Coordinates of C-alpha atoms in Angstrom, one line a residue:
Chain X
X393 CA -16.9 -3.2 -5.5
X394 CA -14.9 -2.7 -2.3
X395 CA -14.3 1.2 -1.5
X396 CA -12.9 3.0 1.4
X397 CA -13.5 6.5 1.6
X398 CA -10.8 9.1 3.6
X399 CA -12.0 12.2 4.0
X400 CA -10.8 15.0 4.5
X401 CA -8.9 14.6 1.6
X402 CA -6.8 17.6 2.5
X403 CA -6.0 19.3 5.6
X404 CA -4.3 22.2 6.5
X405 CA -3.4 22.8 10.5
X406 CA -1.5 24.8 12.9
X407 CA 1.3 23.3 14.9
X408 CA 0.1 22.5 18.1
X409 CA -3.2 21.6 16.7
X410 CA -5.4 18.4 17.4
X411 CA -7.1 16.5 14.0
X412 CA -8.9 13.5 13.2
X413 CA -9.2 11.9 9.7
X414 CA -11.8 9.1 9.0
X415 CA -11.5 6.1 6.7
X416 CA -15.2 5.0 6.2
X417 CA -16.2 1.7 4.0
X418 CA -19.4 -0.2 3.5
X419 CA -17.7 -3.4 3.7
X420 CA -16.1 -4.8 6.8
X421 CA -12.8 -5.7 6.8
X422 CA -10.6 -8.9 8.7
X423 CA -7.8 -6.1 9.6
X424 CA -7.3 -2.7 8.5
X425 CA -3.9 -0.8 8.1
X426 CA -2.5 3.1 8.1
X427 CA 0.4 4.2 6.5
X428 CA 1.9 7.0 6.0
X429 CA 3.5 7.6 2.2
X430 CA 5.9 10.6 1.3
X431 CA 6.2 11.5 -2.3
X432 CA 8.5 9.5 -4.6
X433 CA 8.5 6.4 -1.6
X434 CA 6.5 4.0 -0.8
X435 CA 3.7 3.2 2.0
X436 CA 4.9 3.0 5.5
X437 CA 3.0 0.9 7.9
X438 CA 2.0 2.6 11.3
X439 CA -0.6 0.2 12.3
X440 CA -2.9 -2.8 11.9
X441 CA -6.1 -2.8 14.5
X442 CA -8.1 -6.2 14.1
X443 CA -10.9 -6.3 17.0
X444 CA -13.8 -4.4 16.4
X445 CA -13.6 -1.1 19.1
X446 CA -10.0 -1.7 19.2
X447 CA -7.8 1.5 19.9
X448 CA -4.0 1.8 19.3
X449 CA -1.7 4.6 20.8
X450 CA 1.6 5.4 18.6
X451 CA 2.7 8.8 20.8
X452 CA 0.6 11.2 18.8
X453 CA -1.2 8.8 17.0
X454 CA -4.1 7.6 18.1
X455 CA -6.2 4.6 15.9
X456 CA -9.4 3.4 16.1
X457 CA -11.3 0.7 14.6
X458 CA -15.1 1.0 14.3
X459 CA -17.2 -1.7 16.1
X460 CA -18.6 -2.9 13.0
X461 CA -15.1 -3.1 11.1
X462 CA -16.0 -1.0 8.8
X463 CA -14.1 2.2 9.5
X464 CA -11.5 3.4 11.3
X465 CA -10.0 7.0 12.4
X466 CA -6.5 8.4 13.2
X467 CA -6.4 11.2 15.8
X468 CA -3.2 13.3 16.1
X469 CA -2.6 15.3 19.4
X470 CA -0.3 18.3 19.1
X471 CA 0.6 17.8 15.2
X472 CA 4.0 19.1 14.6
X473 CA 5.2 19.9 11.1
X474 CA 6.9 16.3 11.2
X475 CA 3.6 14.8 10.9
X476 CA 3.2 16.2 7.3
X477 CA 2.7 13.9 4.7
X478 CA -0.3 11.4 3.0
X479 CA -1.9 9.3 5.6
X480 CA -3.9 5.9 3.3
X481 CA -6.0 3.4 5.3
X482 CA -6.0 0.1 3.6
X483 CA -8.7 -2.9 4.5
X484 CA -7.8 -6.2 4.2
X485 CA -10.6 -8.7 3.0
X486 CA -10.2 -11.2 0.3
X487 CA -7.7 -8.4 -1.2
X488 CA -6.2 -5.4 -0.1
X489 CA -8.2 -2.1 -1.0
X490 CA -6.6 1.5 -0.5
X491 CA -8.2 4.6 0.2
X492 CA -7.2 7.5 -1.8
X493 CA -5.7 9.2 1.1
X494 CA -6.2 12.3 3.3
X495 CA -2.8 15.0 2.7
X496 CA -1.9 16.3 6.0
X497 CA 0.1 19.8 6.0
X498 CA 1.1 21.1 9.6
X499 CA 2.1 24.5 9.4
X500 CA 4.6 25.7 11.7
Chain P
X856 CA 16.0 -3.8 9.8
X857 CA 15.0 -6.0 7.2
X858 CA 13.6 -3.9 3.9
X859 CA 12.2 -4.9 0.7
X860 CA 13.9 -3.4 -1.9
X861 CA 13.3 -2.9 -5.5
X862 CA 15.7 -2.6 -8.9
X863 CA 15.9 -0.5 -10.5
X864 CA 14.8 2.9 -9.2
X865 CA 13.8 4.8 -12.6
X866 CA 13.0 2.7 -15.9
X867 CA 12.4 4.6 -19.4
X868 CA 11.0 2.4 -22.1
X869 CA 9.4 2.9 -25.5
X870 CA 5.7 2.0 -26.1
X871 CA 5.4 -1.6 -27.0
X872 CA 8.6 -3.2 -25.5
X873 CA 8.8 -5.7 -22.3
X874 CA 9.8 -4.2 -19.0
X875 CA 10.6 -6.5 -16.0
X876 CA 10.8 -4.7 -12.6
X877 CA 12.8 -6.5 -9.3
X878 CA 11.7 -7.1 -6.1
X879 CA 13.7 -8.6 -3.4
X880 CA 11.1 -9.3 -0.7
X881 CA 11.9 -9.5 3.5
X882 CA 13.5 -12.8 3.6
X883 CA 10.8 -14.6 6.5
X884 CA 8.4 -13.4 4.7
X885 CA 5.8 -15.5 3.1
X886 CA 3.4 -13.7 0.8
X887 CA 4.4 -11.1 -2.0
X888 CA 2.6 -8.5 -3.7
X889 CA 2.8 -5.7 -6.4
X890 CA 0.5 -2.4 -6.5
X891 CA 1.1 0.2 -9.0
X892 CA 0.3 4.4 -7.9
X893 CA -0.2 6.7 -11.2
X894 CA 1.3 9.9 -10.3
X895 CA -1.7 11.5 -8.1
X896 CA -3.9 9.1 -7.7
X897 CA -4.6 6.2 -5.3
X898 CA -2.4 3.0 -4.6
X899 CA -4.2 0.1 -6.8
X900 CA -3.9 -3.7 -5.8
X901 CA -2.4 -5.3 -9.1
X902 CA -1.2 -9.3 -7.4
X903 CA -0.7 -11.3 -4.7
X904 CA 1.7 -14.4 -4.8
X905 CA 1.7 -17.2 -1.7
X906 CA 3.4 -20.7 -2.4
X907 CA 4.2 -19.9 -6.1
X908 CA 0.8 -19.0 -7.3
X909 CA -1.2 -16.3 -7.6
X910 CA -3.7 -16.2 -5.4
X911 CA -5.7 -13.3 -5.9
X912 CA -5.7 -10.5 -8.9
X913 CA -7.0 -7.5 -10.0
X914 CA -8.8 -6.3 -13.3
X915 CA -5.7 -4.5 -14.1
X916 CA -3.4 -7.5 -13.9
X917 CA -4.3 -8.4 -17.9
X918 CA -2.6 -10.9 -20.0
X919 CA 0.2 -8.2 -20.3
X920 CA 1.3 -8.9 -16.7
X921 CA 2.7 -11.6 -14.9
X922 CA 4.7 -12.1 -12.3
X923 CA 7.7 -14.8 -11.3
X924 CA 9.6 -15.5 -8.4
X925 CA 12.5 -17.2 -10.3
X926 CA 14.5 -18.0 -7.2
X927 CA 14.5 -18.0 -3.7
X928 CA 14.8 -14.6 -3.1
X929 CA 13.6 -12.4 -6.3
X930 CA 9.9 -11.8 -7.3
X931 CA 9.4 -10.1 -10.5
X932 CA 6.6 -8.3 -12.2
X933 CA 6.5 -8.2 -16.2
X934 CA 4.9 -6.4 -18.6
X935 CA 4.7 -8.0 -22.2
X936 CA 4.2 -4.8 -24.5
X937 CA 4.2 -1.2 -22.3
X938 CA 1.2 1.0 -22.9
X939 CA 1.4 4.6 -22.4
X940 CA -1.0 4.3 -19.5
X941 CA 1.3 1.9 -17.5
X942 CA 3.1 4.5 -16.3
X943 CA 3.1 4.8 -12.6
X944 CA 5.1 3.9 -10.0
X945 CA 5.3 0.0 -9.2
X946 CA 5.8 -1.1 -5.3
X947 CA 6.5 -5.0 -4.3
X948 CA 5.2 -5.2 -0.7
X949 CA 5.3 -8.5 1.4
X950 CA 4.3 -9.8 4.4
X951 CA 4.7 -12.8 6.9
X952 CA 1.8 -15.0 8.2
X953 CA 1.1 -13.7 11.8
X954 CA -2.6 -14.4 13.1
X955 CA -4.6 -12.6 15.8
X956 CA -8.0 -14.3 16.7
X957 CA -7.3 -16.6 13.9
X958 CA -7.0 -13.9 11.1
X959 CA -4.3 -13.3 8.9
X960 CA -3.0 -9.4 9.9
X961 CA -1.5 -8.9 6.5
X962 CA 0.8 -6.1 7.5
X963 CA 2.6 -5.4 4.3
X964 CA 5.9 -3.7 3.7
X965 CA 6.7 -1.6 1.1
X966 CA 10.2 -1.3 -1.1
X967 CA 10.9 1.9 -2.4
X968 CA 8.9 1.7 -6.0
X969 CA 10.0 1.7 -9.3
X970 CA 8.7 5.3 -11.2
X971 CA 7.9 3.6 -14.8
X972 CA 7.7 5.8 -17.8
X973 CA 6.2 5.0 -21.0
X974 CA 7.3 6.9 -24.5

């Protein structure tokens, strides 16, 4: 069975703050996806990294895929309380698998 | 922008009955799925529909499911005879066929969910 594990699963910052949340499988994935959901609506994409080592810049956001495509991590700069909200990483392979999410609360 | 969008919003039913949730996927858009998200818990693959089949399932997606895409624009989801445990919310996501290095990137988009709720 397919998994991908996001950890933290909750995180609690500081405005102004720098963070990193992981998204770790044992599989390895063609592509692999972050969204961010708010409660009540449904996934939004931010990103889909491909290559292996590949890095993607969205302002804040910075996304990396593992060499291995296996794992990938999000690393926000400067977090600002607009950044709250449920970050999933999903991994495409013969069918989509979601992680359970890491719930990111920026405290002004 | 183009949006998927999803009919209707909130849908009540009694144990047993048939529910049919709407999905109007992004019009270019080539491949269509349907994940369901009990309240708390993780979004769950359910189908995937490309060139009116199903091309890939879940264990969830039982006899009790099955999905339709009765015209050119709608895809559907239904449920034969509502359990208590299908509550959740239900999202229609599709996607176009882009390739990078030969692989499909399968970005997905999302309509707004349905919140289903079982008596």
């Amino acid at each position: 069975t397919q998994l991908l594990e996001q950890s933290p699963q909750f995180l609690s910052i500081q405005e102004g703050e720098n963070l990193t949340v992981y998204c770790n499988s044992s599989s390895v994935f063609s592509s692999l996806q972050w969204y961010r959901q708010e409660p009540g609506e449904g996934p939004v994409l931010l990103v889909t990294v491909v290559t292996g080592g590949e890095v993607k810049k969205l302002k804040r956001l910075t996304f990396q895929f593992g060499d291995a495509r296996k794992d990938s991590s999000l690393h926000i700069t400067a977090a600002q309380t607009g950044d709250t909200g449920l970050y999933l990483c999903a991994g495409s392979a013969s069918k989509i698998i979601f992680g359970s999410g890491t719930r990111l609360s920026i405290r002004p | 922008e183009p949006e998927v969008t999803q009919t209707p919003s909130h849908q009540v039913t009694q144990m047993g009955q048939e529910v049919i949730l709407r999905c109007v996927p992004i019009s270019n858009h080539l491949y269509f799925y349907w994940y369901r998200q009990i309240l708390g818990q993780k979004v769950e693959f359910l189908v995937s529909f490309y060139n009116n089949e199903i091309s890939e399932k879940s264990e969830i997606f039982d006899d009790q499911f099955s999905v339709e895409r009765p015209d050119g624009s709608n895809f559907t989801l239904k449920i034969r005879s509502t359990k208590l445990e299908d509550s959740a919310m239900y999202f229609c996501a599709s996607s176009e066929l882009v390739l990078a290095g030969g692989l499909r990137l399968n970005e997905q988009f999302f309509g707004p969910g349905t919140r289903l709720t079982v008596l």
